[in-house]
Tab-separated table of C-alpha atoms in Angstrom:
chain	number	residue	atom	x	y	z
A	290	MET	CA	-3.502	-19.778	-22.616
A	291	SER	CA	-6.085	-22.399	-23.378
A	292	GLU	CA	-6.935	-22.905	-19.341
A	293	THR	CA	-8.557	-19.323	-19.221
A	294	PRO	CA	-11.375	-19.737	-21.394
A	295	GLN	CA	-12.107	-22.504	-18.775
A	296	VAL	CA	-11.218	-20.856	-15.716
A	297	THR	CA	-13.339	-17.928	-16.593
A	298	SER	CA	-16.432	-19.794	-16.896
A	299	ALA	CA	-15.987	-22.014	-14.145
A	300	LEU	CA	-16.250	-17.925	-12.241
A	301	ALA	CA	-18.686	-17.324	-13.415
A	302	SER	CA	-20.293	-20.811	-12.702
A	303	SER	CA	-19.631	-19.819	-9.630
A	304	LEU	CA	-20.591	-16.166	-9.214
A	305	ASP	CA	-24.225	-17.137	-10.889
A	306	THR	CA	-24.470	-20.270	-8.156
A	307	THR	CA	-23.791	-17.790	-4.634
A	308	THR	CA	-25.057	-14.243	-6.055
A	309	VAL	CA	-28.493	-12.959	-6.205
A	310	GLY	CA	-29.264	-9.675	-7.843
A	311	GLY	CA	-25.661	-9.003	-7.524
A	312	GLY	CA	-23.514	-8.244	-4.514
A	313	ALA	CA	-21.948	-8.949	-2.286
A	314	ASP	CA	-24.553	-7.902	0.601
A	315	ALA	CA	-26.826	-10.625	-1.702
A	316	VAL	CA	-24.433	-13.640	-1.335
A	317	SER	CA	-26.802	-16.597	-0.209
A	318	PRO	CA	-25.743	-18.304	2.909
A	319	PRO	CA	-25.028	-22.344	2.235
A	320	ALA	CA	-27.695	-24.741	3.534
A	321	ALA	CA	-25.582	-25.862	6.494
A	322	VAL	CA	-25.696	-22.186	7.956
A	323	ALA	CA	-29.051	-21.520	6.413
A	324	GLY	CA	-31.048	-23.843	8.916
A	325	ARG	CA	-29.780	-24.021	12.997
A	326	PRO	CA	-25.617	-25.424	13.369
A	327	PRO	CA	-25.458	-28.717	14.096
A	328	ARG	CA	-22.940	-28.352	16.895
A	329	ALA	CA	-25.870	-25.807	18.416
A	330	ARG	CA	-28.252	-28.829	18.462
A	331	ALA	CA	-25.461	-31.402	19.418
A	332	SER	CA	-24.539	-28.967	22.779
A	333	ARG	CA	-28.698	-28.346	23.079
A	334	ARG	CA	-29.277	-32.322	23.560
A	335	GLU	CA	-26.112	-32.777	25.378
A	336	ARG	CA	-26.956	-30.172	27.853
A	337	LEU	CA	-30.966	-31.496	28.122
A	338	GLU	CA	-29.334	-35.026	28.775
A	339	ILE	CA	-26.543	-33.809	31.418
A	340	THR	CA	-29.770	-32.183	33.178
A	341	LEU	CA	-32.298	-35.109	33.099
A	342	LEU	CA	-29.329	-37.502	34.519
A	343	SER	CA	-27.932	-34.989	36.493
A	344	GLY	CA	-31.626	-33.421	37.556
A	345	PRO	CA	-32.109	-35.970	40.384
A	346	ALA	CA	-28.950	-36.262	41.949
A	347	ILE	CA	-28.495	-32.106	42.359
A	348	VAL	CA	-32.588	-31.824	43.963
A	349	VAL	CA	-31.432	-34.029	46.616
A	350	PHE	CA	-27.947	-32.261	46.411
A	351	VAL	CA	-29.733	-29.187	47.383
A	352	ALA	CA	-32.607	-31.005	49.545
A	353	PHE	CA	-30.785	-33.069	51.651
A	354	VAL	CA	-27.011	-30.951	51.666
A	355	ILE	CA	-27.425	-27.510	50.857
A	356	LEU	CA	-30.708	-26.679	52.412
A	357	PRO	CA	-29.839	-27.761	56.115
A	358	VAL	CA	-26.499	-25.813	55.768
A	359	ILE	CA	-28.604	-22.897	55.421
A	360	ALA	CA	-30.655	-23.761	58.166
A	361	ALA	CA	-28.000	-24.446	60.136
A	362	PHE	CA	-26.081	-20.704	59.414
A	363	TYR	CA	-29.798	-19.287	60.418
A	364	TYR	CA	-29.582	-21.114	63.536
A	365	GLY	CA	-26.647	-20.367	64.660
A	366	PHE	CA	-26.610	-16.632	64.908
A	367	TYR	CA	-29.070	-17.366	67.987
A	368	ARG	CA	-29.745	-19.077	71.251
A	369	TRP	CA	-32.488	-21.625	70.553
A	370	LYS	CA	-33.579	-23.979	72.657
A	371	GLY	CA	-34.627	-26.070	69.757
A	372	TYR	CA	-38.795	-25.026	69.989
A	373	GLY	CA	-40.217	-22.239	68.394
A	374	PRO	CA	-39.409	-20.254	66.329
A	375	PRO	CA	-35.978	-18.508	67.185
A	376	SER	CA	-36.296	-14.835	68.243
A	377	ASP	CA	-32.597	-14.197	70.291
A	378	PHE	CA	-30.722	-12.779	67.852
A	379	ILE	CA	-26.589	-13.182	68.595
A	380	GLY	CA	-24.901	-12.443	65.858
A	381	LEU	CA	-21.650	-14.328	66.257
A	382	HIS	CA	-21.448	-14.913	69.468
A	383	ASN	CA	-21.661	-18.745	68.949
A	384	TYR	CA	-18.504	-18.536	66.575
A	385	ARG	CA	-16.988	-16.498	69.133
A	386	VAL	CA	-17.599	-19.223	71.817
A	387	ILE	CA	-16.701	-22.060	70.001
A	388	LEU	CA	-13.192	-21.073	68.608
A	389	THR	CA	-11.689	-19.205	71.751
A	390	ASP	CA	-12.892	-22.862	73.705
A	391	PRO	CA	-9.907	-25.132	74.541
A	392	GLU	CA	-12.613	-28.361	74.463
A	393	PHE	CA	-13.449	-27.417	70.832
A	394	HIS	CA	-10.008	-26.543	70.094
A	395	ARG	CA	-8.283	-29.784	71.400
A	396	ALA	CA	-11.669	-31.820	69.231
A	397	VAL	CA	-9.667	-30.214	66.264
A	398	LEU	CA	-6.454	-31.741	67.815
A	399	HIS	CA	-7.457	-35.415	67.856
A	400	ASN	CA	-9.539	-35.390	64.634
A	401	VAL	CA	-6.287	-34.274	62.791
A	402	GLU	CA	-4.539	-37.121	64.916
A	403	ILE	CA	-6.625	-39.486	63.817
A	404	ALA	CA	-6.456	-38.352	59.914
A	405	GLY	CA	-2.686	-38.247	60.033
A	406	LEU	CA	-2.407	-41.683	61.906
A	407	SER	CA	-5.056	-43.156	59.544
A	408	LEU	CA	-2.812	-42.537	56.808
A	409	LEU	CA	0.168	-43.470	57.830
A	410	ILE	CA	-1.076	-46.992	59.303
A	411	GLN	CA	-3.474	-48.494	57.622
A	412	GLY	CA	-2.078	-47.241	54.023
A	413	PRO	CA	0.998	-48.736	54.111
A	414	LEU	CA	-1.019	-52.239	55.306
A	415	ALA	CA	-3.823	-51.855	52.783
A	416	ILE	CA	-0.876	-52.060	50.288
A	417	LEU	CA	1.091	-54.689	51.766
A	418	LEU	CA	-2.154	-56.550	52.324
A	419	ALA	CA	-3.210	-55.582	48.494
A	420	LEU	CA	-0.084	-57.223	46.816
A	421	LEU	CA	-0.532	-60.115	48.583
A	422	LEU	CA	-3.885	-60.984	48.041
A	423	ASN	CA	-3.422	-60.061	44.417
A	424	ARG	CA	-0.963	-63.285	44.785
A	425	GLU	CA	-2.355	-67.335	43.828
A	426	MET	CA	-2.221	-68.136	47.264
A	427	ARG	CA	-4.227	-71.090	48.741
A	428	GLY	CA	-7.223	-69.423	50.989
A	429	ARG	CA	-6.850	-66.237	49.149
A	430	SER	CA	-10.844	-65.894	49.179
A	431	ILE	CA	-10.990	-66.924	53.132
A	432	ILE	CA	-8.662	-64.399	53.817
A	433	ARG	CA	-10.215	-62.039	51.990
A	434	VAL	CA	-13.639	-62.084	53.691
A	435	LEU	CA	-11.543	-62.297	56.832
A	436	VAL	CA	-10.481	-58.547	55.510
A	437	PHE	CA	-13.339	-56.899	54.375
A	438	VAL	CA	-16.184	-58.705	57.314
A	439	PRO	CA	-15.396	-55.857	59.573
A	440	TRP	CA	-16.130	-53.316	57.410
A	441	VAL	CA	-20.554	-54.294	56.836
A	442	VAL	CA	-20.335	-54.388	60.519
A	443	SER	CA	-22.670	-51.729	62.211
A	444	GLU	CA	-20.621	-49.578	63.979
A	445	VAL	CA	-23.186	-49.188	66.739
A	446	ILE	CA	-22.841	-53.119	66.529
A	447	ALA	CA	-18.900	-53.482	66.401
A	448	GLY	CA	-19.025	-49.888	69.222
A	449	THR	CA	-21.578	-51.780	71.626
A	450	GLY	CA	-19.388	-54.859	71.326
A	451	LEU	CA	-15.594	-53.220	72.037
A	452	SER	CA	-17.168	-51.087	75.034
A	453	LEU	CA	-17.934	-54.519	76.612
A	454	MET	CA	-14.234	-55.940	75.825
A	455	LEU	CA	-12.065	-52.895	76.603
A	456	PRO	CA	-13.436	-51.860	79.521
A	457	VAL	CA	-10.748	-53.070	83.189
A	458	ASN	CA	-12.890	-55.732	83.751
A	459	GLY	CA	-13.326	-56.685	80.371
A	460	ALA	CA	-12.554	-59.600	78.283
A	461	ILE	CA	-9.622	-58.374	76.561
A	462	ASN	CA	-8.187	-58.664	80.548
A	463	ALA	CA	-9.335	-61.085	81.344
A	464	LEU	CA	-8.277	-62.684	78.088
A	465	LEU	CA	-4.575	-61.641	79.096
A	466	THR	CA	-4.862	-62.700	82.483
A	467	ASN	CA	-5.835	-66.329	81.387
A	468	LEU	CA	-3.150	-66.600	79.136
A	469	HIS	CA	-0.435	-66.539	82.214
A	470	VAL	CA	2.058	-64.674	79.870
A	471	PHE	CA	2.061	-61.126	81.548
A	472	GLY	CA	0.141	-61.961	85.238
A	473	HIS	CA	-2.772	-59.971	85.894
A	474	VAL	CA	-3.863	-57.700	83.564
A	475	GLU	CA	-5.339	-54.600	84.280
A	476	VAL	CA	-4.327	-52.436	81.709
A	477	GLN	CA	-6.655	-49.222	80.406
A	478	TRP	CA	-6.770	-49.651	77.525
A	479	LEU	CA	-9.734	-46.489	77.408
A	480	GLY	CA	-7.759	-44.710	79.845
A	481	PRO	CA	-6.515	-40.999	78.641
A	482	HIS	CA	-2.636	-42.888	78.233
A	483	LEU	CA	-3.785	-45.568	75.250
A	484	GLY	CA	-6.963	-43.638	74.646
A	485	LEU	CA	-5.946	-42.587	70.787
A	486	TRP	CA	-4.452	-45.569	70.470
A	487	THR	CA	-6.925	-47.513	71.230
A	488	LEU	CA	-9.057	-45.802	68.962
A	489	MET	CA	-6.540	-46.234	65.633
A	490	ALA	CA	-6.756	-50.107	67.282
A	491	ILE	CA	-10.831	-49.895	66.219
A	492	LEU	CA	-10.626	-47.572	63.435
A	493	THR	CA	-8.269	-49.656	61.476
A	494	TRP	CA	-9.734	-53.091	61.712
A	495	LYS	CA	-13.098	-51.995	60.935
A	496	TYR	CA	-11.842	-49.868	57.567
A	497	LEU	CA	-8.502	-51.894	56.806
A	498	GLY	CA	-11.079	-53.804	54.454
A	499	PHE	CA	-12.068	-51.234	52.491
A	500	ALA	CA	-9.025	-50.097	51.472
A	501	VAL	CA	-7.347	-53.270	50.907
A	502	ILE	CA	-10.694	-53.659	47.694
A	503	LEU	CA	-10.653	-50.319	46.295
A	504	LEU	CA	-6.568	-50.940	46.107
A	505	MET	CA	-6.733	-54.371	44.324
A	506	ALA	CA	-9.836	-52.984	42.725
A	507	GLY	CA	-7.019	-50.471	41.299
A	508	LEU	CA	-4.448	-53.496	40.912
A	509	GLN	CA	-6.284	-54.949	38.215
A	510	ASN	CA	-6.016	-51.945	35.790
A	511	ILE	CA	-2.423	-52.279	35.510
A	512	PRO	CA	-1.562	-54.394	32.679
A	513	GLU	CA	0.414	-57.595	33.372
A	514	GLU	CA	2.675	-56.714	29.826
A	515	LEU	CA	4.625	-54.482	32.385
A	516	TYR	CA	5.035	-57.152	34.578
A	517	GLU	CA	6.235	-59.519	31.991
A	518	ALA	CA	9.026	-57.047	30.242
A	519	ALA	CA	10.661	-55.751	33.781
A	520	SER	CA	10.712	-59.171	34.438
A	521	ILE	CA	12.864	-60.017	31.445
A	522	ASP	CA	14.999	-57.336	31.615
A	523	GLY	CA	15.859	-59.143	35.301
A	524	ALA	CA	13.642	-56.562	37.761
A	525	SER	CA	13.254	-57.974	41.221
A	526	TYR	CA	9.510	-58.755	42.512
A	527	TRP	CA	9.790	-55.126	44.960
A	528	GLN	CA	11.770	-53.578	42.785
A	529	MET	CA	8.537	-53.982	40.790
A	530	GLN	CA	6.101	-52.724	42.792
A	531	ARG	CA	8.107	-49.967	43.257
A	532	ASN	CA	8.441	-48.790	39.836
A	533	ILE	CA	5.091	-50.259	38.571
A	534	THR	CA	2.858	-50.954	40.798
A	535	LEU	CA	3.045	-47.938	43.092
A	536	PRO	CA	3.377	-45.086	40.396
A	537	LEU	CA	0.000	-46.596	38.694
A	538	LEU	CA	-1.491	-47.383	41.714
A	539	GLY	CA	-1.442	-43.968	42.535
A	540	PRO	CA	-4.576	-42.301	41.853
A	541	THR	CA	-6.089	-45.104	44.065
A	542	ILE	CA	-4.154	-44.596	46.702
A	543	ARG	CA	-5.007	-40.556	46.301
A	544	ILE	CA	-8.478	-41.188	46.558
A	545	TRP	CA	-8.810	-44.107	49.478
A	546	ALA	CA	-5.990	-40.740	51.558
A	547	PHE	CA	-9.054	-38.386	50.514
A	548	LEU	CA	-11.832	-40.428	51.728
A	549	SER	CA	-9.807	-41.829	55.034
A	550	ILE	CA	-9.341	-38.222	55.785
A	551	ILE	CA	-13.040	-36.775	55.346
A	552	GLY	CA	-14.004	-40.216	57.364
A	553	ALA	CA	-11.118	-38.991	60.371
A	554	LEU	CA	-12.747	-35.692	60.187
A	555	GLN	CA	-16.476	-36.620	60.552
A	556	LEU	CA	-15.841	-39.633	62.794
A	557	PHE	CA	-18.562	-39.734	65.738
A	558	ASP	CA	-19.892	-42.858	65.700
A	559	LEU	CA	-17.014	-45.427	66.984
A	560	PRO	CA	-15.553	-43.098	70.207
A	561	TRP	CA	-19.119	-42.436	71.433
A	562	ILE	CA	-20.162	-45.943	71.403
A	563	VAL	CA	-16.990	-46.959	73.131
A	564	TRP	CA	-15.993	-44.338	75.985
A	565	GLY	CA	-19.212	-43.043	76.128
A	566	GLU	CA	-20.515	-39.192	75.816
A	567	PHE	CA	-18.711	-38.135	79.481
A	568	ASN	CA	-15.268	-39.433	78.835
A	569	LEU	CA	-14.166	-38.370	75.432
A	570	ASP	CA	-12.189	-35.266	76.242
A	571	ARG	CA	-10.587	-36.930	79.288
A	572	ASP	CA	-9.866	-39.672	77.517
A	573	GLY	CA	-8.227	-38.004	74.499
A	574	VAL	CA	-10.163	-39.178	71.847
A	575	SER	CA	-13.451	-36.475	71.740
A	576	THR	CA	-13.584	-34.984	68.192
A	577	MET	CA	-15.674	-32.016	66.193
A	578	ALA	CA	-18.766	-34.074	65.995
A	579	THR	CA	-18.844	-35.831	69.058
A	580	TYR	CA	-18.581	-32.263	70.830
A	581	MET	CA	-21.843	-30.886	67.965
A	582	ALA	CA	-23.886	-33.641	69.633
A	583	HIS	CA	-22.653	-33.313	73.667
A	584	TYR	CA	-23.352	-29.481	73.398
A	585	GLY	CA	-26.077	-29.029	70.346
A	586	PRO	CA	-29.515	-32.005	71.130
A	587	ARG	CA	-27.781	-33.506	74.354
A	588	THR	CA	-27.708	-30.287	76.515
A	589	GLY	CA	-29.911	-27.929	74.216
A	590	LEU	CA	-28.519	-25.708	72.871
A	591	TYR	CA	-29.391	-26.330	69.733
A	592	GLY	CA	-28.507	-22.965	68.643
A	593	TYR	CA	-24.583	-23.924	69.758
A	594	GLY	CA	-24.978	-26.963	68.145
A	595	ASN	CA	-26.319	-25.495	64.619
A	596	ALA	CA	-23.237	-23.289	64.714
A	597	VAL	CA	-20.395	-26.373	65.566
A	598	ALA	CA	-22.370	-28.344	62.438
A	599	VAL	CA	-21.268	-24.820	60.719
A	600	VAL	CA	-18.098	-24.426	61.760
A	601	LEU	CA	-17.475	-28.405	60.935
A	602	PHE	CA	-19.007	-27.896	57.255
A	603	VAL	CA	-16.727	-24.914	56.718
A	604	ILE	CA	-13.416	-26.965	57.863
A	605	SER	CA	-14.166	-29.832	56.224
A	606	LEU	CA	-15.292	-27.754	52.581
A	607	ILE	CA	-11.694	-26.123	53.051
A	608	VAL	CA	-9.836	-30.003	53.492
A	609	ALA	CA	-11.771	-31.181	50.655
A	610	LEU	CA	-10.932	-27.697	48.367
A	611	LEU	CA	-6.967	-27.528	48.926
A	612	TYR	CA	-7.234	-31.920	48.339
A	613	GLN	CA	-8.479	-30.941	45.306
A	614	ARG	CA	-6.649	-28.124	44.313
A	615	PHE	CA	-3.500	-29.544	44.916
A	616	VAL	CA	-3.483	-33.513	45.017
A	617	LEU	CA	-6.824	-34.681	43.088
A	618	ARG	CA	-6.239	-32.480	40.313
A	619	ARG	CA	-3.662	-33.707	37.796
A	620	ASP	CA	-6.335	-37.839	38.558
A	621	ILE	CA	-9.534	-35.727	36.982
A	622	SER	CA	-8.218	-33.309	34.813
A	623	GLY	CA	-9.692	-33.787	31.462
A	624	SER	CA	-12.409	-36.058	32.928
A	625	VAL	CA	-14.741	-33.753	34.775
A	626	THR	CA	-12.712	-30.160	34.467
A	627	ASP	CA	-11.900	-30.052	30.603
A	628	GLY	CA	-15.207	-32.321	29.451
A	629	GLY	CA	-13.818	-34.150	26.161
A	630	ARG	CA	-10.897	-32.083	25.452
A	631	ARG	CA	-8.538	-34.387	26.202
């Protein structure tokens, strides 16, 4: 009972500090609410920073990706020879021709085969080489350089050299003949029976180093304590690789697979240089990009070539979105899509 006056006094004091003139409508706002909310100011500052940092990239992306795609859509509706403004509007005729052309179907099939074989061949080889080069061994630096050098060699230089070495009368058959093991060798490495496998060998030689470097970077992020604990528990080397390395290397493998698939869909330079423009479809190594170049600027059908570019862009975009939706989503969730809500 003795505390009642104190409580009454405190309540009165509180009312005195929160009311002006009496009544609920006259309650003064807190100092923090009276001004601009701190969170709002922080959000505005963050948005400004994001705009300043991403602005140049967005401008470049719009200028060199979005606008050319829109222009390709526009020119794809015309029968256009590449000079003067397009005037012969033909609607969806170019797209109907593309989607019903058996040669384009074969090019799409070749792209799919190249993408699948790249994953099946380069993936396991890259993982084994990365595991090997991640261990302490003599000559490791030299092997790393030898594996990585083909990736930095220009496609034009590599393709020109291979186009001179792989024909029937080229250096490869001459070398095999001089070994006197197989007799006189006249293998058609670029022919329709071996063309796709020769292309896969070239692509594996050219891009395996990039996959190895990428996977070795992923191996550096795996804590060594996990291997030490597994070793104490009696796990063998391959058990540790299967139960520790591969699961923790999964995000890196999925990123590499995405880059490999997109690269396979856009493959152009090496088949074009090694096989030549007019042998690609016959030897089973044509791609959507070589089809676009052959029937676009090379034949003067710029409107048709733009329509092929649009189809190639749409196919690549669908593959990229599906891959991100079903494969990469768990890797990037919380880092990009959810911002800082982790």
